[in-house]
Tab-separated table of C-alpha atoms in Angstrom:
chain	number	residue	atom	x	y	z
A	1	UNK	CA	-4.753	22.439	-0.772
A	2	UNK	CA	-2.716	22.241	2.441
A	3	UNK	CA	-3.298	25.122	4.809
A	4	UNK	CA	-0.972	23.540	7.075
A	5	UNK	CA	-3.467	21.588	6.478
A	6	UNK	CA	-6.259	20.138	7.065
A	7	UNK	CA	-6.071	18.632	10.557
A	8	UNK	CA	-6.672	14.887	10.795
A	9	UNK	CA	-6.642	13.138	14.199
A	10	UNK	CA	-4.251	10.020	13.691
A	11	UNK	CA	-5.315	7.202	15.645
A	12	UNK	CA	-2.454	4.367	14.522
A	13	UNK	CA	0.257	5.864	16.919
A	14	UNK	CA	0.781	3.006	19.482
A	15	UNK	CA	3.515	1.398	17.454
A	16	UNK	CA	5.505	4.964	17.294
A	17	UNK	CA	4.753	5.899	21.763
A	18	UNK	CA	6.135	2.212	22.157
A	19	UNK	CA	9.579	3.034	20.794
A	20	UNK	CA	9.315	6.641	22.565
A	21	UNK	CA	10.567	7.223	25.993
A	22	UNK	CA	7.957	9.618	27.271
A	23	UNK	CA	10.497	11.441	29.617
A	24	UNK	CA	13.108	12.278	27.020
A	25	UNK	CA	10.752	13.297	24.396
A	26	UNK	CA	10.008	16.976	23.375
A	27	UNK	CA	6.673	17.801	24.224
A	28	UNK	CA	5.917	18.583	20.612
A	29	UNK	CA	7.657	16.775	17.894
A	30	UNK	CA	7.636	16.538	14.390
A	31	UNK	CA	7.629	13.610	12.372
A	32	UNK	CA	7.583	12.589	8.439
A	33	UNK	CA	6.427	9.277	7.072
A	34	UNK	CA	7.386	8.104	3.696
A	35	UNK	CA	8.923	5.295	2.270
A	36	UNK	CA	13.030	4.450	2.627
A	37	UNK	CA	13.079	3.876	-1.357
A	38	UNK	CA	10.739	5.711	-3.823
A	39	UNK	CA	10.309	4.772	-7.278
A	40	UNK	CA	10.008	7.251	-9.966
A	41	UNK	CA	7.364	7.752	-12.184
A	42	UNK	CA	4.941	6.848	-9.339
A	43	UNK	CA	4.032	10.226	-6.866
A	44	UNK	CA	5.950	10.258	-4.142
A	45	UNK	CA	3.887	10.514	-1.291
A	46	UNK	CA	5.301	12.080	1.920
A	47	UNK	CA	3.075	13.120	5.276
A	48	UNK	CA	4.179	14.930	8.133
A	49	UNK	CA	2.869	15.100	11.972
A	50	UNK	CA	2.545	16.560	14.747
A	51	UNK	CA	3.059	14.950	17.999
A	52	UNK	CA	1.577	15.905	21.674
A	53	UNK	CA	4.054	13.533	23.419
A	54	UNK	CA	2.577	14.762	27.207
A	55	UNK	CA	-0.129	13.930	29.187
A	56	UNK	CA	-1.950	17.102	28.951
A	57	UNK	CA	-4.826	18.039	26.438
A	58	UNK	CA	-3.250	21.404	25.006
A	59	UNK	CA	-4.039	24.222	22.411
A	60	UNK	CA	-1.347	24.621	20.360
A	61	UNK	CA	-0.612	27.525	17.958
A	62	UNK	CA	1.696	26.510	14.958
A	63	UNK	CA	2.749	28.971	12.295
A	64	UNK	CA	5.774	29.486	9.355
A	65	UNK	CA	5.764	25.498	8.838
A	66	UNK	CA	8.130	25.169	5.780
A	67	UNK	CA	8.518	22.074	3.555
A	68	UNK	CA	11.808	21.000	1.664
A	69	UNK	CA	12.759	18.671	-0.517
A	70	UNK	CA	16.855	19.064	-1.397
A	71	UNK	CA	19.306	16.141	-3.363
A	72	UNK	CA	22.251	15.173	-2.717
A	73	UNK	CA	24.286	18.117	-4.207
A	74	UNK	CA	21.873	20.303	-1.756
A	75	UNK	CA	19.673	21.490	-4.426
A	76	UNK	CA	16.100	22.344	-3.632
A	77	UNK	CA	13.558	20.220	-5.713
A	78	UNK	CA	10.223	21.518	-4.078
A	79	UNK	CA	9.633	23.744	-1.189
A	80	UNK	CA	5.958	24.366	0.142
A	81	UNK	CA	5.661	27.407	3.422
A	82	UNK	CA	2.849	28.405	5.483
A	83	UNK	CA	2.954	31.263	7.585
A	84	UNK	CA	-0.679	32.144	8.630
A	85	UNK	CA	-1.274	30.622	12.541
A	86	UNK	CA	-3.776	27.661	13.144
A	87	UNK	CA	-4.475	27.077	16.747
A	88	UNK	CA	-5.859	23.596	17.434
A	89	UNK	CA	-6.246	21.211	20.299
A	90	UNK	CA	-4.249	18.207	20.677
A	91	UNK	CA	-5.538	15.682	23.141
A	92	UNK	CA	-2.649	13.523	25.528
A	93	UNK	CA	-0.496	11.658	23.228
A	94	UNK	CA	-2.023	12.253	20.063
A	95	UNK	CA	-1.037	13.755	16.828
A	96	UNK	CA	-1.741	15.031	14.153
A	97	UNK	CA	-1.426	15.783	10.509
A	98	UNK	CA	0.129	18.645	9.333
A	99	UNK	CA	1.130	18.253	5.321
A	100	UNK	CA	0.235	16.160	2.742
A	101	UNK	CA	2.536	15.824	-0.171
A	102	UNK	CA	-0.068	14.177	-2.496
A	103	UNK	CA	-2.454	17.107	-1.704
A	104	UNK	CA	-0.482	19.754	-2.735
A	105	UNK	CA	1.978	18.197	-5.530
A	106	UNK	CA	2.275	15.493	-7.737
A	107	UNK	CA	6.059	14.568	-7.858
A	108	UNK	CA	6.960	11.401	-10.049
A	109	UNK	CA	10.427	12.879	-11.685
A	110	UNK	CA	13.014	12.192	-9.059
A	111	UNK	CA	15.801	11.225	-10.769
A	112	UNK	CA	17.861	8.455	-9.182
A	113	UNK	CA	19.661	9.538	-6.136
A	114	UNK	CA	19.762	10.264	-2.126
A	115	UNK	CA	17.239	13.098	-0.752
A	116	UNK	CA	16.748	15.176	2.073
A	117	UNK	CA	13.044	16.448	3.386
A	118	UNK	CA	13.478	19.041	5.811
A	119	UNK	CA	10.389	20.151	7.820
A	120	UNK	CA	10.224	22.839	10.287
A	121	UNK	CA	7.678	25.245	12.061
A	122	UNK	CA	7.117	27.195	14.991
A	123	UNK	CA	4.969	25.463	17.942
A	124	UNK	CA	3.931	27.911	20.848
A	125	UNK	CA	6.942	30.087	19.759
A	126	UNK	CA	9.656	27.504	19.362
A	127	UNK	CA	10.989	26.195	16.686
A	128	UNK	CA	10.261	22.570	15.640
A	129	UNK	CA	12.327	21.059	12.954
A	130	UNK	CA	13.057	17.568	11.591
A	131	UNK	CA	14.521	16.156	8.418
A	132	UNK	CA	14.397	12.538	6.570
A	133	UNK	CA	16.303	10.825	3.762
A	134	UNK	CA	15.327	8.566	1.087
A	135	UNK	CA	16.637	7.192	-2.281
A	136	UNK	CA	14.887	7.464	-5.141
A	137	UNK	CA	14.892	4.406	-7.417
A	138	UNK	CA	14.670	4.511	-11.761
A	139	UNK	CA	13.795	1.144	-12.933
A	140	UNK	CA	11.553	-0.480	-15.538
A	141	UNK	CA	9.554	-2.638	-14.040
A	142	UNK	CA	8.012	-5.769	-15.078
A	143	UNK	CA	4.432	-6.067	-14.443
A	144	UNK	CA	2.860	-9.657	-14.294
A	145	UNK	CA	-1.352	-10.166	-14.957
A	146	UNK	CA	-3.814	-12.780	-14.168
A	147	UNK	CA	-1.288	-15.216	-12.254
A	148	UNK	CA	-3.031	-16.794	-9.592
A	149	UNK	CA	-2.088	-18.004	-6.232
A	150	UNK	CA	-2.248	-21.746	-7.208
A	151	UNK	CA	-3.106	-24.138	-10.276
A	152	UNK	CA	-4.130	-27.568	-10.296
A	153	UNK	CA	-1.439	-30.089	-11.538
A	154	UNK	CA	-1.659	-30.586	-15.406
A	155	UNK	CA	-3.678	-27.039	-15.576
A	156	UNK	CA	-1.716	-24.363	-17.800
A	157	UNK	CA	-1.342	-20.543	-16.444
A	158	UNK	CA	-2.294	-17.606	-19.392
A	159	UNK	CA	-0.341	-14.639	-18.152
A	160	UNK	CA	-0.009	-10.963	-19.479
A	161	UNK	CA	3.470	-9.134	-18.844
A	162	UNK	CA	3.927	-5.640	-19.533
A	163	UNK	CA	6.274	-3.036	-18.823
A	164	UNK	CA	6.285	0.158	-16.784
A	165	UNK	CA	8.742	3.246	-17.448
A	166	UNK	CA	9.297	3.903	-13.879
A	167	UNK	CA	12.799	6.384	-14.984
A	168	UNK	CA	12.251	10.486	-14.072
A	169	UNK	CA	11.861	11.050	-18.064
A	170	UNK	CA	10.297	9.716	-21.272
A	171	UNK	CA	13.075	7.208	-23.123
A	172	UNK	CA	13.082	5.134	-26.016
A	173	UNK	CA	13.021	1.652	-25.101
A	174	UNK	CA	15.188	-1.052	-26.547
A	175	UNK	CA	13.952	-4.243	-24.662
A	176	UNK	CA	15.399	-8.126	-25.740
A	177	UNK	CA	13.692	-11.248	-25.613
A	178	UNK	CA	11.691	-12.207	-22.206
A	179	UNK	CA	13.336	-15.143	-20.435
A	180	UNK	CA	10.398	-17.069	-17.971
A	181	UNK	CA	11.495	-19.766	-16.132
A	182	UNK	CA	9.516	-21.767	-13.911
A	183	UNK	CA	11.533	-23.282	-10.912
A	184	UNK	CA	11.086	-25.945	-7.661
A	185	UNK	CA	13.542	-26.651	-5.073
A	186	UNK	CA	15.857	-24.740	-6.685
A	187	UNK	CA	15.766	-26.350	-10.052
A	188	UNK	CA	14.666	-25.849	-13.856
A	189	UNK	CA	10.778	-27.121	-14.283
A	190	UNK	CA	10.286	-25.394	-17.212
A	191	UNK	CA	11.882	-22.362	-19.123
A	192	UNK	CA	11.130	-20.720	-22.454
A	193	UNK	CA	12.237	-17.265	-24.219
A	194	UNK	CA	9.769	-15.168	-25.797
A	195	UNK	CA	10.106	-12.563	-28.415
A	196	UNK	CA	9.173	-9.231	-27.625
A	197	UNK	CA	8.499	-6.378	-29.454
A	198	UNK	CA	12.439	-4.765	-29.362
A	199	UNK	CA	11.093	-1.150	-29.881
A	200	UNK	CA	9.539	1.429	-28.672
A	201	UNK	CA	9.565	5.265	-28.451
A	202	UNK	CA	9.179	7.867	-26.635
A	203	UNK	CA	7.385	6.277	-23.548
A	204	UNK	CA	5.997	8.310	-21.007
A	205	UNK	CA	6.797	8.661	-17.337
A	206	UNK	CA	4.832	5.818	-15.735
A	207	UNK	CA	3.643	4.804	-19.252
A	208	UNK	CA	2.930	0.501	-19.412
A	209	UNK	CA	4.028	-1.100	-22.662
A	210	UNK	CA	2.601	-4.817	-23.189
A	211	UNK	CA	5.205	-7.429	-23.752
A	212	UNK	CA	3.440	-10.682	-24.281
A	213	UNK	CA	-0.283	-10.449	-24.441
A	214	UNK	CA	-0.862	-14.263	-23.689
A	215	UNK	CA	2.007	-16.170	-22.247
A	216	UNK	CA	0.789	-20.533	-20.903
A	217	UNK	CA	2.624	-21.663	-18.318
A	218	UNK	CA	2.284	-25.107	-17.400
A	219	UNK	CA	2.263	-26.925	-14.385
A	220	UNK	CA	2.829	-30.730	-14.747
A	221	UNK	CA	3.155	-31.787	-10.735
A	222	UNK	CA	2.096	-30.779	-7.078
A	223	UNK	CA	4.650	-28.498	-5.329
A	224	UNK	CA	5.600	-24.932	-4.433
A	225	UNK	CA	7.119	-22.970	-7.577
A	226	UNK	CA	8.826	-19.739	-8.047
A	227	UNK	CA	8.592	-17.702	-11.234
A	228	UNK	CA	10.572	-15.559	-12.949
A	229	UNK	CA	10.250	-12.944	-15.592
A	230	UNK	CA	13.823	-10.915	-16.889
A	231	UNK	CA	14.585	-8.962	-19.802
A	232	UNK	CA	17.209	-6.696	-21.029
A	233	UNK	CA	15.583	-2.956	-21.340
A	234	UNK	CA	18.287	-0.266	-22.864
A	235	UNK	CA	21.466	-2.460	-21.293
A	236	UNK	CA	19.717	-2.929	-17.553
A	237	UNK	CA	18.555	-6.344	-16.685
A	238	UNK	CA	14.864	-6.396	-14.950
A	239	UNK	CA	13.905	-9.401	-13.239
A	240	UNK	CA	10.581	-10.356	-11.233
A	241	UNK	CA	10.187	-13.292	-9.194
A	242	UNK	CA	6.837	-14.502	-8.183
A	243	UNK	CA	5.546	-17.355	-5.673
A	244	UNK	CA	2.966	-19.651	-7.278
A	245	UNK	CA	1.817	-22.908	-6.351
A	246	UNK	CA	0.175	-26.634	-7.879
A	247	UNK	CA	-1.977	-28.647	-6.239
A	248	UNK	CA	-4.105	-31.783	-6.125
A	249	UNK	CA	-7.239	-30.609	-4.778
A	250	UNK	CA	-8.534	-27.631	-2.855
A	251	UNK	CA	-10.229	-27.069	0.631
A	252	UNK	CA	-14.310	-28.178	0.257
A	253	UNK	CA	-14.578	-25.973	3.352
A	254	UNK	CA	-13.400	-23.256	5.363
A	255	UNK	CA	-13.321	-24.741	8.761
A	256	UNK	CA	-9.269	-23.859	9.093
A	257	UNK	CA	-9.803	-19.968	8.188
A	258	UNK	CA	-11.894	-17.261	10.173
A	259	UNK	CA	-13.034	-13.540	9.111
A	260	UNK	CA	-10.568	-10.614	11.095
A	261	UNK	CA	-11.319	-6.884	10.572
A	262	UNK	CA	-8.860	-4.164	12.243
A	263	UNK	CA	-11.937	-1.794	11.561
A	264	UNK	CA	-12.016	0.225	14.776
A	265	UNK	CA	-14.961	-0.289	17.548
A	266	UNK	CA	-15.221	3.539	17.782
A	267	UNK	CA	-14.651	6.558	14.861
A	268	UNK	CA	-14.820	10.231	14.581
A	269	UNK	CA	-16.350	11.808	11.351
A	270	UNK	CA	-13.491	14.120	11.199
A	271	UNK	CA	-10.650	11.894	11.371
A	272	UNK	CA	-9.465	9.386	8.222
A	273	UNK	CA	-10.849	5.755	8.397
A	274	UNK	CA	-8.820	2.829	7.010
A	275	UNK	CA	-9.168	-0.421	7.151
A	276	UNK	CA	-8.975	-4.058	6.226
A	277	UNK	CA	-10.899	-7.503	6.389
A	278	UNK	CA	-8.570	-10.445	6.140
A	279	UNK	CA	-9.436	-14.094	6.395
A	280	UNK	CA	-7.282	-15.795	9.182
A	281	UNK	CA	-5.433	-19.399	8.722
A	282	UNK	CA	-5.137	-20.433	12.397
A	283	UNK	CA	-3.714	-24.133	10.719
A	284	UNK	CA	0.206	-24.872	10.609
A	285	UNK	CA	-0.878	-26.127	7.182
A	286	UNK	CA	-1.162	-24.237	3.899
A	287	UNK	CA	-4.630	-23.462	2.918
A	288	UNK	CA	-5.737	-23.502	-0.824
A	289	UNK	CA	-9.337	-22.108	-1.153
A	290	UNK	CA	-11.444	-21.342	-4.177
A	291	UNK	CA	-13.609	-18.842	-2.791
A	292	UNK	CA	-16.695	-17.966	-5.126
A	293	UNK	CA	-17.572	-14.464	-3.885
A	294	UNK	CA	-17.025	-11.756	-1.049
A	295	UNK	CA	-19.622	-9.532	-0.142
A	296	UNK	CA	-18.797	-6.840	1.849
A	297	UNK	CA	-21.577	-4.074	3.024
A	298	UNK	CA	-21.509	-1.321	5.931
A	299	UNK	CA	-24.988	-0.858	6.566
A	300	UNK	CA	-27.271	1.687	6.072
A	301	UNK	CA	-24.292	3.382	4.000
A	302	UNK	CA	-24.033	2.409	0.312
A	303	UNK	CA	-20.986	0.272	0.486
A	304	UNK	CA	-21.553	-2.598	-0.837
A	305	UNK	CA	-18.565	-4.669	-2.338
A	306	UNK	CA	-18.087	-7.723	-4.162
A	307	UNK	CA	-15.373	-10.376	-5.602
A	308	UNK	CA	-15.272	-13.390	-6.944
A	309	UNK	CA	-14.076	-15.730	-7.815
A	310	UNK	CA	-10.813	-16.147	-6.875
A	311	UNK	CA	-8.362	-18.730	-5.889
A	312	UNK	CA	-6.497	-17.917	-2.537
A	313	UNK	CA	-2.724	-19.419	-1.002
A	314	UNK	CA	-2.928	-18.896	2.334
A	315	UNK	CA	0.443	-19.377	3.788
A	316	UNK	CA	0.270	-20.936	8.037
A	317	UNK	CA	-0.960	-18.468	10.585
A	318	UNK	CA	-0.873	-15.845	8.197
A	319	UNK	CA	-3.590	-13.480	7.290
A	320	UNK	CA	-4.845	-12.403	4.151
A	321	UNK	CA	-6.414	-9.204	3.008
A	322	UNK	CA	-9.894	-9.331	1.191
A	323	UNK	CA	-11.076	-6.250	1.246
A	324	UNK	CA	-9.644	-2.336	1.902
A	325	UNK	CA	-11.750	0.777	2.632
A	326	UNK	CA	-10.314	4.046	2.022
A	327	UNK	CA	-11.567	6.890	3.148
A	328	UNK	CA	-10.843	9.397	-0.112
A	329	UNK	CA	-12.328	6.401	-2.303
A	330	UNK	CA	-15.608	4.919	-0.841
A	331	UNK	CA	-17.400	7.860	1.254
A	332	UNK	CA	-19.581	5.910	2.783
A	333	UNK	CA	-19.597	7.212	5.981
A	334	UNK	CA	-21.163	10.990	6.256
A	335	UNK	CA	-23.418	10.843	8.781
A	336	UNK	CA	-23.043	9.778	12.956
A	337	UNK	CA	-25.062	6.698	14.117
A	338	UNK	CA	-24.084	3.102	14.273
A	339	UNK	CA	-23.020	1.042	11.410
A	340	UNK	CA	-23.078	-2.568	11.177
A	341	UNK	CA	-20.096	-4.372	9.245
A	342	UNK	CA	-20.705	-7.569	7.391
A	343	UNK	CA	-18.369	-10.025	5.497
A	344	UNK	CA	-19.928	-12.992	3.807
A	345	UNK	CA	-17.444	-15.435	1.891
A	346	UNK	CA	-18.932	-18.342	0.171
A	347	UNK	CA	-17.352	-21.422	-1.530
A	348	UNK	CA	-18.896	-24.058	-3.583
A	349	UNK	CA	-19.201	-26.125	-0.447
A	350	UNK	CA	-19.665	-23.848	2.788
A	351	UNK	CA	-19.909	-20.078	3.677
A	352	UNK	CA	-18.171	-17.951	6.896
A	353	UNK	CA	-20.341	-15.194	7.598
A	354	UNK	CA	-19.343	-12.080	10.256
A	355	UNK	CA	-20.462	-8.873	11.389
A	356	UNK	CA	-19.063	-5.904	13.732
A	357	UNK	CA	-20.417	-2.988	14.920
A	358	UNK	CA	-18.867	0.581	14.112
A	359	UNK	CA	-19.933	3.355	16.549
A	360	UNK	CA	-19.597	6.977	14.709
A	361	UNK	CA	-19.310	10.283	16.375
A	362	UNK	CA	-19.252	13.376	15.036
């Protein structure tokens, strides 16, 4: 539950003090994160913060914070209020985190339409308030399984496609026949129409239906594709458009990638950690890579994670992510000390190896 709520230090704020001019900022300031577009049937998930925009460690009291959620026509969906005080310390141009949506309710019914989140409180006395808009989106969407980032010329793709009711209420679906076509430079490589099952009823909010349990796709020549998956669901045309790639042959090595981690140096046990390990291509080249397995492991905590195998497209001086830790999903991390992160990746023919150190406080 949110007691307005459990106080989180937030340590990703350098992006939001850049765009902030310092002298015309409040010295506290509210702010809510969530997404421009939301899309029902999945919880919308809404967070709101607290900013110390001075230079001055200060205690701050905040009381009656209030929560709203109105639509367009200026009715109120969800309200949350907390009036009891919590006094806290806020260190120079830091903030923290006041509300959780996902913490207090699960909300996956918006029908489609503009919204308003209002937030407001009382911070030493004054009152604080800001507000946010965002559309909320109902859509069945097409949900594509087991493609990979690249095939080898003359090798045949077996894909699953599904369908999610992503609408604010349970419907009876009346879906036509899936259309795939497989495209490069702009033209027709290969196209087919599958029959799908054209019924179905009563399907949940957020409910997957399976469309085609085994669908080849083949590719007959090098080159960069596009696929794309549309259907007809109750009148409303759904498309999905995927990138997808053939080749010759892959890397044998992985001299033109290197391990990245934006894992901070330093953490506090009572502050959120989330990160990610990415493999770097530094090349102006595409690199294809059949990587065998990753092994990651944050020793002497338990973590210890593993993939593999799996086929990688990595796109030129771009970075791709191999691994996420999330705080509310792995607790690894209970106890101060230091913690050493390692990454091993491993191909048929070579293996990048790294390792960081992660200092914890409590």
């Amino acid at each position: 539950m949110n007691i307005v709520v459990v106080f989180i230090f937030f340590f990703g704020i350098k992006s939001y003090y850049a765009q902030l001019s310092i002298e015309k900022a409040p010295a506290s300031q509210l702010l809510i994160q969530c997404e421009d577009t939301h899309s029902a049937g999945v919880p919308l998930d809404v967070q709101v913060r607290l900013y110390n925009n001075t230079e001055k460690r200060r205690e701050i009291v905040i009381s009656d914070f209030t929560f709203q959620i109105f639509n367009a026509q200026k009715q109120q969906v969800y309200s949350f209020k907390q009036t009891q005080p919590v006094r806290s310390v806020f260190e120079p141009f830091t903030s923290r985190l006041l509300f959780d949506l996902k913490r207090e309710k699960e909300i996956t019914t918006l029908p489609s339409g503009e919204y308003i989140i209002h937030v407001e409180a009382n911070v030493d006395d004054k009152k604080v308030s800001t507000e946010k808009r965002f559309v909320s989106v109902e859509r069945y969407q097409l949900i594509v399984e087991n493609l990979k980032d690249f095939y080898f010329v003359d090798e045949k793709a077996q894909l699953k496609v599904s369908l999610v009711n992503q609408t604010s209420r349970a419907q009876d679906l009346r879906i036509d026949p899936l259309n795939v076509t497989l495209r490069q430079d702009g033209k027709t490589a290969w196209r087919s129409t599958v029959q799908v099952k054209p019924f179905w009823q009563d399907v949940k909010v957020g409910e997957i239906v399976e469309l085609v349990e085994n669908l080849t796709v083949p590719f007959d020549k090098e080159g960069v594709y596009s696929i794309q998956f549309e259907c007809v669901v109750n009148g409303s045309t759904n498309s999905l458009l995927l990138p997808v790639a053939s080749i010759g042959s892959a890397e044998k090595n992985l001299k033109k990638v290197k391990i990245y981690t934006d894992a901070p140096r330093v953490y506090n046990l009572r502050s959120p950690l989330q990160f990610s390990v990415y493999l770097l291509n530094e090349s102006k080249e595409d690199v294809f890579l059949e990587v065998e397995e990753i092994v990651v492991s944050l020793l002497p905590s338990s973590l210890n994670f593993r993939k593999g195998p799996v086929r990688m497209w990595l796109t030129p001086y771009s970075k791709y992510e191999i691994f996420r830790f999330y705080p509310y999903s792995v607790p690894a991390i209970t106890q101060p000390g230091n913690y050493k992160l390692l990454v091993k990746v491993t191909t048929k023919n070579d293996r990048l190896d790294f390792e960081t150190t992660l200092q914890v406080n409590e």
